[in-house]
PDB file of C-alpha atoms in Angstrom:
ATOM      1  CA  UNK A   1     122.661  97.308  96.888  1.00 77.00           C
ATOM      2  CA  UNK A   2     119.496  99.449  96.957  1.00 74.00           C
ATOM      3  CA  UNK A   3     117.425  99.561 100.140  1.00 78.00           C
ATOM      4  CA  UNK A   4     114.241 101.584 100.061  1.00 77.00           C
ATOM      5  CA  UNK A   5     110.757 100.050 100.276  1.00 78.00           C
ATOM      6  CA  UNK A   6     112.438  96.870  99.005  1.00 83.00           C
ATOM      7  CA  UNK A   7     115.974  95.456  98.709  1.00 90.00           C
ATOM      8  CA  UNK A   8     117.596  94.956  95.289  1.00 92.00           C
ATOM      9  CA  UNK A   9     121.047  94.215  93.973  1.00 93.00           C
ATOM     10  CA  UNK A  10     123.232  91.968  91.837  1.00 94.00           C
ATOM     11  CA  UNK A  11     122.550  88.293  92.398  1.00 94.00           C
ATOM     12  CA  UNK A  12     125.314  86.501  94.308  1.00 92.00           C
ATOM     13  CA  UNK A  13     127.383  89.649  94.868  1.00 90.00           C
ATOM     14  CA  UNK A  14     124.750  91.604  96.818  1.00 91.00           C
ATOM     15  CA  UNK A  15     121.575  89.512  96.847  1.00 93.00           C
ATOM     16  CA  UNK A  16     122.293  85.902  97.768  1.00 92.00           C
ATOM     17  CA  UNK A  17     121.119  82.922  99.813  1.00 91.00           C
ATOM     18  CA  UNK A  18     123.042  84.100 102.879  1.00 90.00           C
ATOM     19  CA  UNK A  19     121.185  87.402 102.812  1.00 92.00           C
ATOM     20  CA  UNK A  20     117.858  85.563 102.499  1.00 93.00           C
ATOM     21  CA  UNK A  21     118.693  83.575 105.655  1.00 91.00           C
ATOM     22  CA  UNK A  22     119.551  86.818 107.425  1.00 91.00           C
ATOM     23  CA  UNK A  23     116.342  88.575 106.344  1.00 94.00           C
ATOM     24  CA  UNK A  24     114.176  85.563 107.197  1.00 95.00           C
ATOM     25  CA  UNK A  25     115.555  85.705 110.739  1.00 93.00           C
ATOM     26  CA  UNK A  26     114.913  89.442 111.038  1.00 94.00           C
ATOM     27  CA  UNK A  27     111.429  89.143 109.522  1.00 97.00           C
ATOM     28  CA  UNK A  28     110.478  86.340 111.897  1.00 97.00           C
ATOM     29  CA  UNK A  29     111.614  88.356 114.915  1.00 96.00           C
ATOM     30  CA  UNK A  30     109.728  91.435 113.669  1.00 96.00           C
ATOM     31  CA  UNK A  31     106.486  89.485 113.200  1.00 97.00           C
ATOM     32  CA  UNK A  32     106.823  87.795 116.562  1.00 97.00           C
ATOM     33  CA  UNK A  33     107.560  91.058 118.401  1.00 96.00           C
ATOM     34  CA  UNK A  34     104.598  92.784 116.731  1.00 96.00           C
ATOM     35  CA  UNK A  35     102.383  89.748 117.406  1.00 97.00           C
ATOM     36  CA  UNK A  36     101.591  89.461 113.712  1.00 96.00           C
ATOM     37  CA  UNK A  37     100.737  86.138 112.017  1.00 96.00           C
ATOM     38  CA  UNK A  38     103.686  83.783 111.537  1.00 98.00           C
ATOM     39  CA  UNK A  39     101.897  82.323 108.522  1.00 98.00           C
ATOM     40  CA  UNK A  40     103.028  84.123 105.370  1.00 98.00           C
ATOM     41  CA  UNK A  41     102.600  84.135 101.590  1.00 98.00           C
ATOM     42  CA  UNK A  42     105.719  83.604  99.496  1.00 98.00           C
ATOM     43  CA  UNK A  43     106.009  84.232  95.753  1.00 97.00           C
ATOM     44  CA  UNK A  44     108.700  84.636  93.104  1.00 97.00           C
ATOM     45  CA  UNK A  45     109.157  86.254  89.714  1.00 96.00           C
ATOM     46  CA  UNK A  46     110.471  84.491  86.590  1.00 95.00           C
ATOM     47  CA  UNK A  47     114.217  85.018  87.203  1.00 95.00           C
ATOM     48  CA  UNK A  48     116.321  81.851  87.319  1.00 93.00           C
ATOM     49  CA  UNK A  49     117.726  82.841  90.719  1.00 95.00           C
ATOM     50  CA  UNK A  50     114.358  83.512  92.366  1.00 96.00           C
ATOM     51  CA  UNK A  51     113.505  79.915  93.312  1.00 96.00           C
ATOM     52  CA  UNK A  52     116.910  79.436  94.993  1.00 94.00           C
ATOM     53  CA  UNK A  53     116.494  82.625  97.003  1.00 95.00           C
ATOM     54  CA  UNK A  54     112.944  81.642  97.986  1.00 96.00           C
ATOM     55  CA  UNK A  55     114.212  78.238  99.143  1.00 95.00           C
ATOM     56  CA  UNK A  56     116.879  79.864 101.314  1.00 93.00           C
ATOM     57  CA  UNK A  57     114.378  82.291 102.833  1.00 95.00           C
ATOM     58  CA  UNK A  58     111.816  79.545 103.484  1.00 95.00           C
ATOM     59  CA  UNK A  59     114.356  77.145 104.983  1.00 93.00           C
ATOM     60  CA  UNK A  60     115.363  79.678 107.606  1.00 93.00           C
ATOM     61  CA  UNK A  61     111.870  81.013 108.295  1.00 95.00           C
ATOM     62  CA  UNK A  62     110.427  77.519 108.761  1.00 95.00           C
ATOM     63  CA  UNK A  63     113.205  76.593 111.178  1.00 93.00           C
ATOM     64  CA  UNK A  64     111.356  78.675 113.776  1.00 95.00           C
ATOM     65  CA  UNK A  65     108.367  77.303 115.721  1.00 95.00           C
ATOM     66  CA  UNK A  66     104.723  77.831 114.704  1.00 96.00           C
ATOM     67  CA  UNK A  67     105.631  79.207 111.259  1.00 97.00           C
ATOM     68  CA  UNK A  68     103.913  78.373 107.984  1.00 97.00           C
ATOM     69  CA  UNK A  69     104.457  79.386 104.360  1.00 97.00           C
ATOM     70  CA  UNK A  70     101.806  79.435 101.628  1.00 97.00           C
ATOM     71  CA  UNK A  71     103.970  79.139  98.519  1.00 97.00           C
ATOM     72  CA  UNK A  72     102.362  80.763  95.465  1.00 97.00           C
ATOM     73  CA  UNK A  73     105.120  80.082  92.944  1.00 97.00           C
ATOM     74  CA  UNK A  74     105.442  82.563  90.062  1.00 97.00           C
ATOM     75  CA  UNK A  75     102.967  85.330  90.770  1.00 97.00           C
ATOM     76  CA  UNK A  76     102.640  89.063  90.028  1.00 97.00           C
ATOM     77  CA  UNK A  77     103.513  91.290  92.971  1.00 97.00           C
ATOM     78  CA  UNK A  78     100.033  92.903  93.037  1.00 97.00           C
ATOM     79  CA  UNK A  79      98.313  89.507  93.413  1.00 98.00           C
ATOM     80  CA  UNK A  80     100.551  88.549  96.342  1.00 97.00           C
ATOM     81  CA  UNK A  81      99.849  91.939  97.917  1.00 97.00           C
ATOM     82  CA  UNK A  82      96.116  91.487  97.354  1.00 97.00           C
ATOM     83  CA  UNK A  83      96.076  88.040  98.973  1.00 97.00           C
ATOM     84  CA  UNK A  84      98.107  89.253 101.946  1.00 97.00           C
ATOM     85  CA  UNK A  85      95.810  92.200 102.598  1.00 97.00           C
ATOM     86  CA  UNK A  86      92.585  90.263 101.990  1.00 96.00           C
ATOM     87  CA  UNK A  87      93.571  87.336 104.209  1.00 97.00           C
ATOM     88  CA  UNK A  88      95.493  89.449 106.751  1.00 97.00           C
ATOM     89  CA  UNK A  89      98.781  87.569 106.440  1.00 98.00           C
ATOM     90  CA  UNK A  90     102.251  89.015 105.734  1.00 98.00           C
ATOM     91  CA  UNK A  91     103.703  88.448 102.278  1.00 98.00           C
ATOM     92  CA  UNK A  92     107.157  88.092 100.756  1.00 98.00           C
ATOM     93  CA  UNK A  93     108.050  88.129  97.073  1.00 97.00           C
ATOM     94  CA  UNK A  94     111.456  87.507  95.524  1.00 97.00           C
ATOM     95  CA  UNK A  95     111.866  90.011  92.693  1.00 96.00           C
ATOM     96  CA  UNK A  96     113.927  92.937  91.467  1.00 93.00           C
ATOM     97  CA  UNK A  97     110.919  94.439  89.690  1.00 90.00           C
ATOM     98  CA  UNK A  98     111.844  95.856  86.261  1.00 86.00           C
ATOM     99  CA  UNK A  99     115.634  95.437  86.617  1.00 87.00           C
ATOM    100  CA  UNK A 100     117.564  93.043  84.286  1.00 88.00           C
ATOM    101  CA  UNK A 101     117.861  89.314  84.981  1.00 89.00           C
ATOM    102  CA  UNK A 102     121.267  89.593  86.678  1.00 94.00           C
ATOM    103  CA  UNK A 103     119.579  91.439  89.553  1.00 95.00           C
ATOM    104  CA  UNK A 104     117.224  90.164  92.197  1.00 96.00           C
ATOM    105  CA  UNK A 105     115.651  91.373  95.404  1.00 96.00           C
ATOM    106  CA  UNK A 106     112.933  90.969  97.994  1.00 96.00           C
ATOM    107  CA  UNK A 107     109.761  92.824  98.974  1.00 96.00           C
ATOM    108  CA  UNK A 108     107.705  92.501 102.160  1.00 97.00           C
ATOM    109  CA  UNK A 109     104.044  93.407 102.610  1.00 96.00           C
ATOM    110  CA  UNK A 110     102.147  93.690 105.883  1.00 95.00           C
ATOM    111  CA  UNK A 111      98.494  92.670 106.420  1.00 95.00           C
ATOM    112  CA  UNK A 112      97.482  96.354 106.473  1.00 93.00           C
ATOM    113  CA  UNK A 113      99.102  96.974 103.068  1.00 91.00           C
ATOM    114  CA  UNK A 114     102.184  98.765 104.369  1.00 90.00           C
ATOM    115  CA  UNK A 115     105.675  97.841 103.205  1.00 91.00           C
ATOM    116  CA  UNK A 116     108.330  96.526 105.601  1.00 93.00           C
ATOM    117  CA  UNK A 117     112.050  96.466 104.916  1.00 89.00           C
ATOM    118  CA  UNK A 118     115.086  95.840 107.097  1.00 85.00           C
ATOM    119  CA  UNK A 119     117.393  98.802 106.506  1.00 82.00           C
ATOM    120  CA  UNK A 120     120.223  97.991 108.907  1.00 80.00           C
ATOM    121  CA  UNK A 121     122.005  95.546 106.640  1.00 75.00           C
ATOM    122  CA  UNK A 122     125.748  95.360 107.125  1.00 68.00           C
ATOM    123  CA  UNK A 123     127.143  93.802 103.951  1.00 56.00           C
ATOM    124  CA  UNK A 124     129.925  92.216 106.012  1.00 57.00           C
ATOM    125  CA  UNK A 125     127.563  90.215 108.204  1.00 53.00           C
ATOM    126  CA  UNK A 126     128.643  86.635 108.910  1.00 50.00           C
ATOM    127  CA  UNK A 127     126.042  83.908 109.361  1.00 53.00           C
ATOM    128  CA  UNK A 128     125.778  80.191 108.782  1.00 51.00           C
ATOM    129  CA  UNK A 129     125.525  78.812 105.260  1.00 58.00           C
ATOM    130  CA  UNK A 130     122.002  78.641 103.821  1.00 54.00           C
ATOM    131  CA  UNK A 131     120.010  75.656 104.980  1.00 58.00           C
ATOM    132  CA  UNK A 132     118.500  75.000 101.518  1.00 56.00           C
ATOM    133  CA  UNK A 133     116.632  71.981 102.821  1.00 70.00           C
ATOM    134  CA  UNK A 134     113.438  73.142 101.166  1.00 81.00           C
ATOM    135  CA  UNK A 135     113.333  73.424  97.380  1.00 87.00           C
ATOM    136  CA  UNK A 136     110.729  75.727  95.918  1.00 90.00           C
ATOM    137  CA  UNK A 137     110.350  75.144  92.185  1.00 91.00           C
ATOM    138  CA  UNK A 138     109.140  77.980  89.922  1.00 93.00           C
ATOM    139  CA  UNK A 139     105.616  76.600  89.491  1.00 95.00           C
ATOM    140  CA  UNK A 140     102.652  78.528  88.050  1.00 94.00           C
ATOM    141  CA  UNK A 141      99.337  78.101  89.865  1.00 95.00           C
ATOM    142  CA  UNK A 142      96.747  79.160  87.297  1.00 96.00           C
ATOM    143  CA  UNK A 143      93.808  78.862  89.749  1.00 96.00           C
ATOM    144  CA  UNK A 144      95.298  81.798  91.680  1.00 97.00           C
ATOM    145  CA  UNK A 145      95.289  83.929  88.518  1.00 97.00           C
ATOM    146  CA  UNK A 146      91.765  82.853  87.608  1.00 97.00           C
ATOM    147  CA  UNK A 147      90.435  83.571  91.091  1.00 97.00           C
ATOM    148  CA  UNK A 148      92.002  87.039  90.988  1.00 98.00           C
ATOM    149  CA  UNK A 149      90.390  87.774  87.614  1.00 98.00           C
ATOM    150  CA  UNK A 150      87.045  86.555  88.944  1.00 97.00           C
ATOM    151  CA  UNK A 151      87.361  89.120  91.737  1.00 96.00           C
ATOM    152  CA  UNK A 152      87.861  91.796  89.076  1.00 97.00           C
ATOM    153  CA  UNK A 153      84.909  90.428  87.103  1.00 96.00           C
ATOM    154  CA  UNK A 154      82.648  91.270  90.042  1.00 95.00           C
ATOM    155  CA  UNK A 155      83.580  94.926  89.599  1.00 95.00           C
ATOM    156  CA  UNK A 156      83.327  95.323  85.834  1.00 93.00           C
ATOM    157  CA  UNK A 157      81.235  93.992  82.954  1.00 90.00           C
ATOM    158  CA  UNK A 158      82.541  93.912  79.388  1.00 91.00           C
ATOM    159  CA  UNK A 159      79.705  94.215  76.852  1.00 92.00           C
ATOM    160  CA  UNK A 160      81.615  94.277  73.565  1.00 92.00           C
ATOM    161  CA  UNK A 161      83.835  91.518  72.230  1.00 95.00           C
ATOM    162  CA  UNK A 162      87.410  92.811  72.288  1.00 95.00           C
ATOM    163  CA  UNK A 163      90.689  91.515  70.890  1.00 97.00           C
ATOM    164  CA  UNK A 164      93.875  92.258  72.842  1.00 97.00           C
ATOM    165  CA  UNK A 165      97.490  91.652  71.868  1.00 97.00           C
ATOM    166  CA  UNK A 166     100.181  90.811  74.421  1.00 96.00           C
ATOM    167  CA  UNK A 167     103.487  92.531  73.651  1.00 93.00           C
ATOM    168  CA  UNK A 168     106.696  90.587  74.349  1.00 79.00           C
ATOM    169  CA  UNK A 169     105.699  89.694  77.910  1.00 78.00           C
ATOM    170  CA  UNK A 170     107.001  86.129  78.228  1.00 82.00           C
ATOM    171  CA  UNK A 171     109.280  87.114  81.151  1.00 89.00           C
ATOM    172  CA  UNK A 172     106.532  88.972  82.980  1.00 94.00           C
ATOM    173  CA  UNK A 173     104.611  87.328  85.800  1.00 95.00           C
ATOM    174  CA  UNK A 174     101.561  89.046  84.270  1.00 95.00           C
ATOM    175  CA  UNK A 175     101.982  86.891  81.161  1.00 94.00           C
ATOM    176  CA  UNK A 176     100.093  84.049  82.859  1.00 95.00           C
ATOM    177  CA  UNK A 177      97.439  86.472  84.057  1.00 96.00           C
ATOM    178  CA  UNK A 178      96.969  87.754  80.505  1.00 96.00           C
ATOM    179  CA  UNK A 179      96.682  84.176  79.209  1.00 95.00           C
ATOM    180  CA  UNK A 180      93.819  83.546  81.638  1.00 96.00           C
ATOM    181  CA  UNK A 181      91.813  86.562  80.443  1.00 97.00           C
ATOM    182  CA  UNK A 182      89.706  84.797  77.747  1.00 97.00           C
ATOM    183  CA  UNK A 183      88.735  81.990  80.135  1.00 97.00           C
ATOM    184  CA  UNK A 184      87.284  84.382  82.715  1.00 97.00           C
ATOM    185  CA  UNK A 185      86.130  87.180  80.395  1.00 97.00           C
ATOM    186  CA  UNK A 186      84.427  85.425  77.489  1.00 95.00           C
ATOM    187  CA  UNK A 187      84.290  88.580  75.379  1.00 95.00           C
ATOM    188  CA  UNK A 188      88.083  89.028  75.411  1.00 97.00           C
ATOM    189  CA  UNK A 189      90.188  87.396  72.687  1.00 97.00           C
ATOM    190  CA  UNK A 190      93.980  87.274  72.425  1.00 96.00           C
ATOM    191  CA  UNK A 191      95.298  88.017  68.935  1.00 96.00           C
ATOM    192  CA  UNK A 192      96.725  90.793  66.789  1.00 96.00           C
ATOM    193  CA  UNK A 193      94.908  93.935  67.798  1.00 96.00           C
ATOM    194  CA  UNK A 194      94.904  97.737  67.928  1.00 95.00           C
ATOM    195  CA  UNK A 195      94.871  97.302  71.732  1.00 97.00           C
ATOM    196  CA  UNK A 196      98.219  96.060  73.037  1.00 97.00           C
ATOM    197  CA  UNK A 197      99.376  95.510  76.610  1.00 97.00           C
ATOM    198  CA  UNK A 198     102.858  95.203  78.075  1.00 96.00           C
ATOM    199  CA  UNK A 199     104.144  94.628  81.610  1.00 95.00           C
ATOM    200  CA  UNK A 200     107.397  94.452  83.571  1.00 94.00           C
ATOM    201  CA  UNK A 201     108.900  91.320  85.149  1.00 94.00           C
ATOM    202  CA  UNK A 202     107.113  91.395  88.511  1.00 94.00           C
ATOM    203  CA  UNK A 203     103.843  92.548  86.989  1.00 95.00           C
ATOM    204  CA  UNK A 204     103.236  95.753  88.947  1.00 95.00           C
ATOM    205  CA  UNK A 205     103.247  98.031  85.887  1.00 95.00           C
ATOM    206  CA  UNK A 206     101.008  98.040  82.837  1.00 96.00           C
ATOM    207  CA  UNK A 207     101.462  99.908  79.570  1.00 97.00           C
ATOM    208  CA  UNK A 208      98.582 100.122  77.100  1.00 97.00           C
ATOM    209  CA  UNK A 209      99.135 100.833  73.410  1.00 97.00           C
ATOM    210  CA  UNK A 210      96.329 101.945  71.107  1.00 95.00           C
ATOM    211  CA  UNK A 211      96.895 101.864  67.363  1.00 93.00           C
ATOM    212  CA  UNK A 212     100.629 101.330  68.037  1.00 93.00           C
ATOM    213  CA  UNK A 213     100.915 104.414  70.253  1.00 93.00           C
ATOM    214  CA  UNK A 214     101.717 104.173  73.966  1.00 95.00           C
ATOM    215  CA  UNK A 215      98.972 105.927  75.923  1.00 96.00           C
ATOM    216  CA  UNK A 216     100.617 108.575  78.071  1.00 95.00           C
ATOM    217  CA  UNK A 217     100.083 108.478  81.859  1.00 96.00           C
ATOM    218  CA  UNK A 218      97.919 111.608  82.024  1.00 96.00           C
ATOM    219  CA  UNK A 219      95.558 110.259  79.353  1.00 96.00           C
ATOM    220  CA  UNK A 220      95.223 106.974  81.243  1.00 97.00           C
ATOM    221  CA  UNK A 221      94.585 108.921  84.431  1.00 97.00           C
ATOM    222  CA  UNK A 222      91.882 110.914  82.633  1.00 97.00           C
ATOM    223  CA  UNK A 223      90.261 107.675  81.399  1.00 97.00           C
ATOM    224  CA  UNK A 224      90.391 106.060  84.834  1.00 97.00           C
ATOM    225  CA  UNK A 225      88.807 109.068  86.506  1.00 97.00           C
ATOM    226  CA  UNK A 226      86.137 109.326  83.782  1.00 95.00           C
ATOM    227  CA  UNK A 227      85.096 105.723  84.386  1.00 95.00           C
ATOM    228  CA  UNK A 228      85.205 105.908  88.196  1.00 96.00           C
ATOM    229  CA  UNK A 229      83.663 107.748  91.095  1.00 96.00           C
ATOM    230  CA  UNK A 230      86.734 108.677  93.105  1.00 98.00           C
ATOM    231  CA  UNK A 231      86.770 111.575  95.566  1.00 98.00           C
ATOM    232  CA  UNK A 232      90.405 111.521  96.741  1.00 98.00           C
ATOM    233  CA  UNK A 233      93.234 110.907  94.273  1.00 98.00           C
ATOM    234  CA  UNK A 234      97.005 110.885  94.745  1.00 97.00           C
ATOM    235  CA  UNK A 235      99.406 111.880  91.970  1.00 97.00           C
ATOM    236  CA  UNK A 236     103.084 112.797  91.740  1.00 95.00           C
ATOM    237  CA  UNK A 237     104.350 116.362  91.383  1.00 93.00           C
ATOM    238  CA  UNK A 238     105.437 115.528  87.834  1.00 92.00           C
ATOM    239  CA  UNK A 239     101.938 114.755  86.545  1.00 93.00           C
ATOM    240  CA  UNK A 240     100.549 117.525  84.332  1.00 93.00           C
ATOM    241  CA  UNK A 241      98.422 119.944  86.349  1.00 93.00           C
ATOM    242  CA  UNK A 242      95.794 120.242  83.607  1.00 94.00           C
ATOM    243  CA  UNK A 243      94.265 117.073  84.992  1.00 95.00           C
ATOM    244  CA  UNK A 244      92.981 119.147  87.912  1.00 96.00           C
ATOM    245  CA  UNK A 245      90.939 121.329  85.545  1.00 95.00           C
ATOM    246  CA  UNK A 246      89.068 118.351  84.126  1.00 96.00           C
ATOM    247  CA  UNK A 247      88.029 117.090  87.569  1.00 97.00           C
ATOM    248  CA  UNK A 248      87.357 120.045  89.901  1.00 97.00           C
ATOM    249  CA  UNK A 249      85.121 117.829  92.048  1.00 97.00           C
ATOM    250  CA  UNK A 250      88.069 115.585  92.995  1.00 98.00           C
ATOM    251  CA  UNK A 251      90.487 116.422  95.785  1.00 98.00           C
ATOM    252  CA  UNK A 252      94.020 115.756  94.556  1.00 98.00           C
ATOM    253  CA  UNK A 253      96.968 115.018  96.832  1.00 97.00           C
ATOM    254  CA  UNK A 254     100.520 115.451  95.573  1.00 96.00           C
ATOM    255  CA  UNK A 255     102.727 112.586  96.725  1.00 96.00           C
ATOM    256  CA  UNK A 256     106.462 112.068  96.437  1.00 94.00           C
ATOM    257  CA  UNK A 257     107.352 109.268  93.998  1.00 91.00           C
ATOM    258  CA  UNK A 258     107.736 105.840  95.604  1.00 88.00           C
ATOM    259  CA  UNK A 259     105.518 102.908  96.549  1.00 88.00           C
ATOM    260  CA  UNK A 260     105.935 103.425 100.287  1.00 88.00           C
ATOM    261  CA  UNK A 261     105.039 107.124  99.972  1.00 92.00           C
ATOM    262  CA  UNK A 262     101.823 106.336  98.132  1.00 93.00           C
ATOM    263  CA  UNK A 263     100.832 103.635 100.588  1.00 91.00           C
ATOM    264  CA  UNK A 264     101.544 105.964 103.491  1.00 92.00           C
ATOM    265  CA  UNK A 265      99.345 108.599 101.816  1.00 94.00           C
ATOM    266  CA  UNK A 266      96.569 106.046 101.451  1.00 94.00           C
ATOM    267  CA  UNK A 267      96.741 105.376 105.180  1.00 91.00           C
ATOM    268  CA  UNK A 268      96.897 109.087 106.033  1.00 94.00           C
ATOM    269  CA  UNK A 269      94.333 110.533 103.615  1.00 96.00           C
ATOM    270  CA  UNK A 270      92.153 107.498 102.834  1.00 96.00           C
ATOM    271  CA  UNK A 271      92.794 107.831  99.098  1.00 97.00           C
ATOM    272  CA  UNK A 272      90.474 106.127  96.612  1.00 98.00           C
ATOM    273  CA  UNK A 273      93.067 105.913  93.862  1.00 98.00           C
ATOM    274  CA  UNK A 274      96.629 106.970  93.096  1.00 98.00           C
ATOM    275  CA  UNK A 275      98.980 106.814  90.135  1.00 97.00           C
ATOM    276  CA  UNK A 276     102.615 107.325  89.250  1.00 96.00           C
ATOM    277  CA  UNK A 277     103.712 108.238  85.701  1.00 95.00           C
ATOM    278  CA  UNK A 278     105.843 105.068  85.682  1.00 94.00           C
ATOM    279  CA  UNK A 279     102.556 103.193  85.073  1.00 96.00           C
ATOM    280  CA  UNK A 280     101.998 102.129  88.663  1.00 96.00           C
ATOM    281  CA  UNK A 281      98.310 102.185  89.564  1.00 97.00           C
ATOM    282  CA  UNK A 282      96.979 102.015  93.119  1.00 97.00           C
ATOM    283  CA  UNK A 283      93.309 101.072  93.236  1.00 97.00           C
ATOM    284  CA  UNK A 284      92.935 101.604  96.958  1.00 97.00           C
ATOM    285  CA  UNK A 285      89.134 101.768  96.976  1.00 97.00           C
ATOM    286  CA  UNK A 286      88.749  98.369  95.306  1.00 96.00           C
ATOM    287  CA  UNK A 287      91.906  96.443  96.277  1.00 96.00           C
ATOM    288  CA  UNK A 288      93.776  98.531  98.900  1.00 95.00           C
ATOM    289  CA  UNK A 289      96.942  98.063  96.803  1.00 95.00           C
ATOM    290  CA  UNK A 290      98.319  98.028  93.253  1.00 95.00           C
ATOM    291  CA  UNK A 291      96.097  96.455  90.587  1.00 96.00           C
ATOM    292  CA  UNK A 292      97.523  97.326  87.143  1.00 96.00           C
ATOM    293  CA  UNK A 293      95.380  94.831  85.217  1.00 97.00           C
ATOM    294  CA  UNK A 294      92.285  96.752  86.382  1.00 98.00           C
ATOM    295  CA  UNK A 295      93.435  99.672  84.220  1.00 97.00           C
ATOM    296  CA  UNK A 296      92.805  97.549  81.134  1.00 97.00           C
ATOM    297  CA  UNK A 297      89.150  97.160  82.093  1.00 97.00           C
ATOM    298  CA  UNK A 298      88.799 100.859  82.824  1.00 97.00           C
ATOM    299  CA  UNK A 299      90.171 101.494  79.331  1.00 97.00           C
ATOM    300  CA  UNK A 300      87.786  98.985  77.733  1.00 96.00           C
ATOM    301  CA  UNK A 301      84.833 100.595  79.518  1.00 95.00           C
ATOM    302  CA  UNK A 302      85.952 103.976  78.216  1.00 95.00           C
ATOM    303  CA  UNK A 303      86.029 102.628  74.656  1.00 94.00           C
ATOM    304  CA  UNK A 304      82.507 101.262  75.082  1.00 92.00           C
ATOM    305  CA  UNK A 305      81.175 104.596  76.312  1.00 87.00           C
ATOM    306  CA  UNK A 306      83.016 106.821  73.813  1.00 83.00           C
ATOM    307  CA  UNK A 307      81.755 106.791  70.251  1.00 74.00           C
ATOM    308  CA  UNK A 308      84.651 108.769  68.838  1.00 78.00           C
ATOM    309  CA  UNK A 309      87.852 107.865  70.637  1.00 81.00           C
ATOM    310  CA  UNK A 310      90.490 110.539  70.068  1.00 86.00           C
ATOM    311  CA  UNK A 311      93.379 109.742  72.390  1.00 90.00           C
ATOM    312  CA  UNK A 312      95.798 111.902  70.412  1.00 87.00           C
ATOM    313  CA  UNK A 313      93.442 114.827  70.950  1.00 89.00           C
ATOM    314  CA  UNK A 314      93.410 114.141  74.686  1.00 91.00           C
ATOM    315  CA  UNK A 315      97.201 113.964  74.751  1.00 90.00           C
ATOM    316  CA  UNK A 316      97.399 117.528  73.455  1.00 91.00           C
ATOM    317  CA  UNK A 317      95.965 118.751  76.749  1.00 92.00           C
ATOM    318  CA  UNK A 318      99.026 117.341  78.538  1.00 92.00           C
ATOM    319  CA  UNK A 319     102.158 118.593  76.747  1.00 87.00           C
ATOM    320  CA  UNK A 320     104.679 116.714  78.869  1.00 76.00           C
ATOM    321  CA  UNK A 321     108.128 115.530  77.821  1.00 69.00           C
ATOM    322  CA  UNK A 322     109.645 112.786  79.960  1.00 58.00           C
ATOM    323  CA  UNK A 323     113.124 111.354  79.719  1.00 50.00           C
TER     324      UNK A 323
END
């Protein structure tokens, strides 16, 4: 079992309904002691085990007085985070992020955007069997996705008609978000294209391919900064230092890899934006949390402004080899 800013492990052996009961109890007590709202958001990813784990968590949490759960169904982690922060309610999502289907896990978000995790888990704990009185089916609420995209639409305008191809994303929670793109952004079409997008299962990463080549993290960072007005930016120690030469007006902060480290840096330094080379994007200025889909619009704006797009030429400025 892995316990860091979230909890992940093999389903049944390490992550199971009993553990969800246990964590629901601990989470309730934490919220009550901190006098935080007892009304929470709950979401799941597309794994077959996620709905069962959500049901176990909800059954226990709702057994306490004055509690309420807003069930979102299948939803990308960044959207759940966004809703929690915007509406100042804690959030819980059942997911093991990018790990294979045999794994699962759980993530907690606080109203201020910070992560919470219970780290004192004794794997030999003994508690009652899961209540499982509440069944949460893996529904998809498209209005949530459309509302989120409409929030993004307020921040960006697409002038040119663009075709985008979705790469093998049927297991990603972002798949439904991608499908909603043409409805909200009339100039976006989904079909075979030189622009391709790909995401992980819980939807908190985004890879962009241009002419069948994956755009490297430093090039995406360059594009984001070129199409933004950020003053304080967080990056990992492994990002190529040439990026600093292109943007001497920006103050860069080097942050240790990890979601909780970046969110702590946001709180400490009031960062506008941050990025990890694993294609995690933190648009703190706009959303106060991750918002990977926003990278796509930054990229499209860059294409509109640049007459001669030479991404391979840009990549030469960042000679990085990653395993």
